Amino acid sequence: MATADGGSRPLARSSDHSKALDRFLSGIERRAFRIAQISLRDDDDALDAVQDSMLKLVRSYGARPEAEWKPLFYRILENRVRDVQRRRTVRGRVIAWLRPAVKDEADEDSNDAIENAPSDALGPSERVQLDSAMEALGDALRQLPNRQRQAFLLRNFEGMDVSETAIAMGCSEGSVKTHYFRAIHVLRVKLEGLAS
Amino acid sequence: MKPTADDAFEQRSRKVLDSSVEHLDGRVLSRLNRARHTALESATSATAPWRLLVPAGMAAAAAVAVVMSIGVGRDSREGSIPKTASVVLEDVDLLSDAEAFELAGGAEIEFYEWAAAQSADGVGS
């Protein structure tokens, strides 16, 4: 049954329950895609990971209290992302080595673009600016250790609090704080240092 | 409190990430939409097939058990009806009839034996 306080009791199977799930999934799907896409660098793989995670959440955890959905979803998504990464490693180490390293050029332009990134309707030049900023940030995020990247994206981008992030990452709240602090420090130095 | 350099960076990076998802292309949005609907449909259909499979599975398991039991107890002479087979079939009848199974259970048997003896002796008639 849905509760007014955001769901401290399990929701009954009902149309309200379906609507609640729909609202939840609609609310997170874009950010979930972006988080998976940053890690996987491939739209189709990211979309598959998000779809698998949605299915898993709905089938296995849909009856859990609504407040638990977000950390559970991101835990599932992280596992899916890691599965894809593992499969890639097994299948094609050689292919991965042959990928061109094009990040340096993007990094050169990144800092100003991040500072001036537009958030409203985009014209062509703004689009380029945003893409450039996103690419720089994505590259910097991919260079972080997994846990730091995860802590940064869940806290900063998804807006989860420390305890939710700890559930999603399967670690203590203290670890979340440490990973997040290190991620912010490294990213700031990397992205701002390039401008000066 | 004065915002630190970390705070400013947090805000800028969040702005970049938020903007990037506000302007996802149509193909991605369409796939996300389909993924969501597929997941939600699975919520309503996930339990029904499973529930249907349980009785079907139990019936299949019972049939296999009967066939195997008859096979094990089969007399070596072709065409004869083995004694063990009829016993097994009686057991299956008993198991499939919940009421009969209850009657056959535990200390109740003594009562039914006593009742039958009474009846045979004409007691209460």
Coordinates of C-alpha atoms in Angstrom, one line a residue:
Chain A
M1 CA 0.0 0.0 0.0
A2 CA 1.3 3.4 -0.9
T3 CA 2.0 5.7 2.0
A4 CA 2.0 9.5 2.2
D5 CA 5.5 9.6 3.6
G6 CA 7.1 8.2 0.5
G7 CA 6.5 4.6 1.1
S8 CA 7.5 3.0 4.4
R9 CA 5.3 0.0 3.8
P10 CA 5.2 -2.4 0.8
L11 CA 2.8 -1.3 -2.0
A12 CA -0.1 -3.6 -2.8
R13 CA -0.3 -4.9 -6.4
S14 CA -2.7 -2.5 -7.8
S15 CA -3.1 0.2 -10.4
D16 CA -1.7 2.7 -7.8
H17 CA 1.3 0.4 -7.5
S18 CA 1.8 0.3 -11.3
K19 CA 1.4 4.1 -11.5
A20 CA 4.0 4.5 -8.7
L21 CA 6.4 2.2 -10.5
D22 CA 5.8 4.1 -13.8
R23 CA 6.4 7.5 -12.1
F24 CA 9.6 6.1 -10.5
L25 CA 11.0 4.7 -13.7
S26 CA 10.1 7.8 -15.7
G27 CA 11.8 9.9 -13.1
I28 CA 15.1 8.1 -13.2
E29 CA 15.4 6.6 -16.7
R30 CA 17.3 9.4 -18.4
R31 CA 19.8 9.8 -15.6
A32 CA 20.2 6.0 -15.3
F33 CA 20.9 5.9 -19.0
R34 CA 23.5 8.7 -18.7
I35 CA 25.2 7.0 -15.8
A36 CA 25.4 3.7 -17.6
Q37 CA 26.5 5.4 -20.8
I38 CA 29.3 7.2 -19.1
S39 CA 30.6 3.8 -17.8
L40 CA 30.0 1.8 -20.9
R41 CA 30.6 4.4 -23.6
D42 CA 28.0 2.9 -25.8
D43 CA 24.4 3.9 -26.1
D44 CA 23.0 0.5 -27.0
D45 CA 24.8 -1.3 -24.2
A46 CA 23.7 1.4 -21.8
L47 CA 20.0 1.1 -22.9
D48 CA 20.2 -2.7 -22.5
A49 CA 21.6 -2.3 -19.0
V50 CA 18.8 0.2 -18.1
Q51 CA 16.1 -2.1 -19.5
D52 CA 17.5 -5.2 -17.7
S53 CA 17.6 -3.2 -14.5
M54 CA 14.1 -2.0 -14.8
L55 CA 12.9 -5.5 -15.4
K56 CA 14.8 -6.9 -12.5
L57 CA 13.6 -4.1 -10.2
V58 CA 9.9 -4.5 -11.2
R59 CA 10.0 -8.4 -11.0
S60 CA 12.1 -8.9 -7.9
Y61 CA 11.8 -5.8 -5.9
G62 CA 8.6 -4.1 -7.0
A63 CA 6.8 -5.1 -3.9
R64 CA 9.4 -3.5 -1.7
P65 CA 8.7 -0.1 -0.1
E66 CA 8.9 2.7 -2.6
A67 CA 11.6 4.4 -0.7
E68 CA 13.9 1.5 -1.4
W69 CA 13.5 1.5 -5.1
K70 CA 16.1 4.0 -6.0
P71 CA 19.0 2.5 -4.2
L72 CA 18.0 -1.0 -5.3
F73 CA 17.7 0.1 -8.9
Y74 CA 21.1 1.7 -9.0
R75 CA 22.6 -1.3 -7.3
I76 CA 21.1 -3.5 -10.0
L77 CA 22.3 -1.1 -12.7
E78 CA 25.8 -1.1 -11.4
N79 CA 25.9 -4.9 -11.4
R80 CA 24.6 -4.9 -15.0
V81 CA 27.2 -2.4 -16.1
R82 CA 29.9 -4.5 -14.5
D83 CA 28.6 -7.6 -16.2
V84 CA 28.8 -5.8 -19.6
Q85 CA 32.3 -4.6 -18.8
R86 CA 33.4 -8.1 -17.8
R87 CA 31.9 -9.6 -21.0
R88 CA 33.8 -7.0 -23.0
T89 CA 37.0 -7.8 -21.3
V90 CA 36.7 -11.5 -22.0
R91 CA 35.6 -11.0 -25.6
G92 CA 37.9 -8.4 -26.8
R93 CA 40.9 -7.2 -25.0
V94 CA 42.6 -6.6 -28.3
I95 CA 39.8 -4.5 -29.7
A96 CA 39.9 -2.4 -26.6
W97 CA 43.6 -1.7 -27.0
L98 CA 43.1 -0.7 -30.6
R99 CA 40.6 2.1 -29.7
P100 CA 42.0 5.5 -30.6
A101 CA 42.9 7.7 -27.6
V102 CA 41.2 10.9 -28.6
K103 CA 40.5 12.3 -25.1
D104 CA 43.4 14.8 -25.0
E105 CA 41.9 17.2 -27.6
A106 CA 38.5 17.1 -25.9
D107 CA 40.1 17.9 -22.6
E108 CA 41.8 21.0 -24.0
D109 CA 38.4 22.6 -24.6
S110 CA 36.6 21.2 -21.7
N111 CA 36.9 23.6 -18.8
D112 CA 35.3 26.7 -20.3
A113 CA 32.6 24.5 -21.8
I114 CA 31.7 23.1 -18.4
E115 CA 31.6 26.5 -16.8
N116 CA 29.3 27.9 -19.6
A117 CA 27.2 24.9 -20.3
P118 CA 23.7 26.0 -21.2
S119 CA 20.6 24.3 -19.7
D120 CA 17.8 25.8 -21.7
A121 CA 16.8 25.1 -25.3
L122 CA 19.9 24.7 -27.4
G123 CA 21.1 26.3 -30.5
P124 CA 23.7 24.5 -32.7
S125 CA 26.7 26.2 -31.0
E126 CA 25.3 25.6 -27.5
R127 CA 24.7 22.0 -28.5
V128 CA 28.4 21.7 -29.5
Q129 CA 29.4 23.4 -26.2
L130 CA 27.3 21.0 -24.1
D131 CA 28.5 18.0 -26.0
S132 CA 32.1 19.1 -25.5
A133 CA 31.5 19.7 -21.8
M134 CA 29.8 16.4 -21.4
E135 CA 32.6 14.6 -23.3
A136 CA 35.2 16.2 -21.1
L137 CA 33.3 15.3 -17.9
G138 CA 32.6 11.8 -19.1
D139 CA 36.3 11.2 -19.9
A140 CA 37.3 12.5 -16.5
L141 CA 34.7 10.3 -14.8
R142 CA 35.9 7.2 -16.7
Q143 CA 39.4 7.8 -15.5
L144 CA 38.2 7.6 -11.9
P145 CA 38.2 4.4 -9.9
N146 CA 34.8 2.7 -10.2
R147 CA 33.7 3.4 -6.7
Q148 CA 34.6 7.1 -6.9
R149 CA 32.7 7.5 -10.1
Q150 CA 29.7 5.7 -8.7
A151 CA 29.7 7.9 -5.6
F152 CA 30.0 11.0 -7.6
L153 CA 27.2 10.2 -10.0
L154 CA 24.8 8.9 -7.4
R155 CA 25.4 11.8 -5.0
N156 CA 25.9 14.7 -7.4
F157 CA 23.9 13.8 -10.4
E158 CA 21.1 11.5 -9.1
G159 CA 20.9 13.5 -5.9
M160 CA 20.8 10.6 -3.6
D161 CA 21.7 11.1 0.1
V162 CA 24.6 9.4 1.8
S163 CA 22.5 6.5 3.2
E164 CA 20.8 5.8 -0.1
T165 CA 24.1 5.9 -1.9
A166 CA 25.6 3.5 0.7
I167 CA 22.8 1.0 0.0
A168 CA 23.2 1.4 -3.8
M169 CA 27.0 0.8 -3.5
G170 CA 26.8 -1.9 -0.9
C171 CA 29.2 -0.1 1.4
S172 CA 29.3 2.0 4.6
E173 CA 28.2 5.7 4.7
G174 CA 31.8 6.6 5.7
S175 CA 33.1 4.9 2.5
V176 CA 30.6 6.9 0.4
K177 CA 31.8 10.1 1.9
T178 CA 35.4 9.2 1.3
H179 CA 34.9 8.1 -2.3
Y180 CA 32.8 11.2 -3.0
F181 CA 35.3 13.6 -1.5
R182 CA 38.2 12.0 -3.5
A183 CA 36.1 12.1 -6.7
I184 CA 35.3 15.8 -6.4
H185 CA 38.9 16.6 -5.6
V186 CA 40.3 14.7 -8.6
L187 CA 37.7 15.9 -11.0
R188 CA 38.0 19.6 -10.0
V189 CA 41.8 19.5 -10.3
K190 CA 41.6 17.7 -13.6
L191 CA 39.0 19.8 -15.3
E192 CA 39.8 23.2 -13.8
G193 CA 43.5 22.8 -14.1
L194 CA 43.2 22.5 -17.8
A195 CA 41.9 26.1 -18.1
S196 CA 44.7 27.9 -16.4
Chain B
M1 CA 28.5 30.0 4.5
K2 CA 30.8 30.9 1.6
P3 CA 30.7 28.3 -1.2
T4 CA 34.0 26.5 -1.7
A5 CA 35.7 25.6 -4.9
D6 CA 34.4 22.1 -4.5
D7 CA 30.8 23.4 -4.2
A8 CA 31.1 25.5 -7.3
F9 CA 32.5 22.5 -9.2
E10 CA 29.7 20.3 -7.9
Q11 CA 27.1 22.8 -9.3
R12 CA 28.8 23.2 -12.6
S13 CA 29.2 19.5 -13.2
R14 CA 25.6 18.8 -12.1
K15 CA 24.5 21.5 -14.6
V16 CA 26.4 19.7 -17.4
L17 CA 24.9 16.3 -16.5
D18 CA 21.4 17.7 -16.2
S19 CA 21.6 19.5 -19.5
S20 CA 22.9 16.4 -21.2
V21 CA 19.8 14.4 -20.2
E22 CA 17.4 17.1 -21.1
H23 CA 18.5 16.9 -24.6
L24 CA 18.8 13.2 -25.3
D25 CA 18.0 12.2 -28.8
G26 CA 14.7 10.8 -29.9
R27 CA 16.0 7.3 -30.4
V28 CA 17.3 7.0 -26.9
L29 CA 14.1 8.5 -25.4
S30 CA 12.0 6.0 -27.5
R31 CA 14.0 3.1 -26.3
L32 CA 13.8 4.2 -22.7
N33 CA 10.0 4.5 -23.0
R34 CA 9.7 1.0 -24.5
A35 CA 12.0 -0.4 -21.8
R36 CA 9.8 1.1 -19.1
H37 CA 6.6 -0.2 -20.6
T38 CA 8.1 -3.7 -21.0
A39 CA 9.2 -3.7 -17.4
L40 CA 5.7 -2.6 -16.2
E41 CA 4.0 -5.1 -18.3
S42 CA 6.2 -7.8 -16.8
A43 CA 4.9 -6.8 -13.4
T44 CA 1.4 -7.8 -14.2
S45 CA 2.2 -10.9 -16.2
A46 CA 5.1 -12.2 -14.1
T47 CA 3.0 -14.0 -11.5
A48 CA 0.3 -15.5 -13.6
P49 CA 2.4 -18.0 -15.7
W50 CA 4.3 -19.1 -12.6
R51 CA 1.1 -19.9 -10.7
L52 CA -0.2 -21.9 -13.7
L53 CA 3.0 -23.8 -13.8
V54 CA 2.7 -25.1 -10.2
P55 CA -0.3 -27.3 -10.6
A56 CA 0.9 -28.4 -14.1
G57 CA 4.2 -29.3 -12.7
M58 CA 2.7 -31.2 -9.8
A59 CA 0.5 -33.2 -12.1
A60 CA 3.4 -34.0 -14.4
A61 CA 5.5 -35.1 -11.4
A62 CA 2.7 -37.3 -10.1
A63 CA 2.3 -38.9 -13.6
V64 CA 6.1 -39.6 -13.7
A65 CA 6.0 -41.1 -10.2
V66 CA 3.2 -43.4 -11.2
V67 CA 4.9 -44.6 -14.4
M68 CA 8.2 -45.1 -12.6
S69 CA 6.5 -47.0 -9.8
I70 CA 4.7 -49.3 -12.1
G71 CA 7.8 -49.8 -14.1
V72 CA 9.8 -50.8 -11.0
G73 CA 7.2 -53.2 -9.7
R74 CA 6.5 -54.8 -13.1
D75 CA 6.4 -58.5 -13.1
S76 CA 8.9 -60.2 -15.5
R77 CA 6.0 -62.1 -17.2
E78 CA 4.7 -60.2 -20.2
G79 CA 1.0 -59.4 -20.1
S80 CA 0.4 -60.1 -16.4
I81 CA -0.8 -57.3 -14.1
P82 CA 1.7 -57.1 -11.3
K83 CA 0.5 -57.1 -7.8
T84 CA 2.7 -54.1 -7.0
A85 CA 1.1 -52.1 -9.7
S86 CA -2.3 -52.3 -8.3
V87 CA -1.0 -51.4 -4.9
V88 CA 0.8 -48.4 -6.4
L89 CA -2.4 -47.4 -8.1
E90 CA -4.3 -47.6 -4.9
D91 CA -1.7 -45.4 -3.3
V92 CA -2.1 -42.9 -6.1
D93 CA -5.8 -42.9 -5.6
L94 CA -5.4 -42.3 -2.0
L95 CA -2.9 -39.5 -2.5
S96 CA -5.1 -37.8 -5.1
D97 CA -8.1 -38.0 -2.8
A98 CA -7.5 -35.6 0.0
E99 CA -10.4 -36.9 2.1
A100 CA -9.2 -40.5 1.8
F101 CA -5.7 -39.4 2.7
E102 CA -7.0 -37.8 5.9
L103 CA -8.9 -40.9 6.7
A104 CA -5.8 -43.0 6.4
G105 CA -3.7 -40.7 8.6
G106 CA -2.2 -41.5 12.0
A107 CA -4.2 -42.5 15.1
E108 CA -7.6 -42.2 13.3
I109 CA -7.0 -45.6 11.7
E110 CA -7.6 -47.3 15.1
F111 CA -10.9 -45.5 15.4
Y112 CA -12.1 -46.7 12.0
E113 CA -10.9 -50.3 12.8
W114 CA -12.9 -50.2 16.0
A115 CA -15.9 -48.8 14.3
A116 CA -15.8 -51.5 11.6
A117 CA -15.5 -54.2 14.3
Q118 CA -18.5 -52.8 16.1
S119 CA -20.4 -52.7 12.9
A120 CA -19.5 -56.3 12.1
D121 CA -20.6 -57.3 15.5
G122 CA -23.9 -55.6 15.0
V123 CA -23.3 -53.1 17.7
G124 CA -25.6 -50.1 17.4
S125 CA -27.7 -51.6 14.7

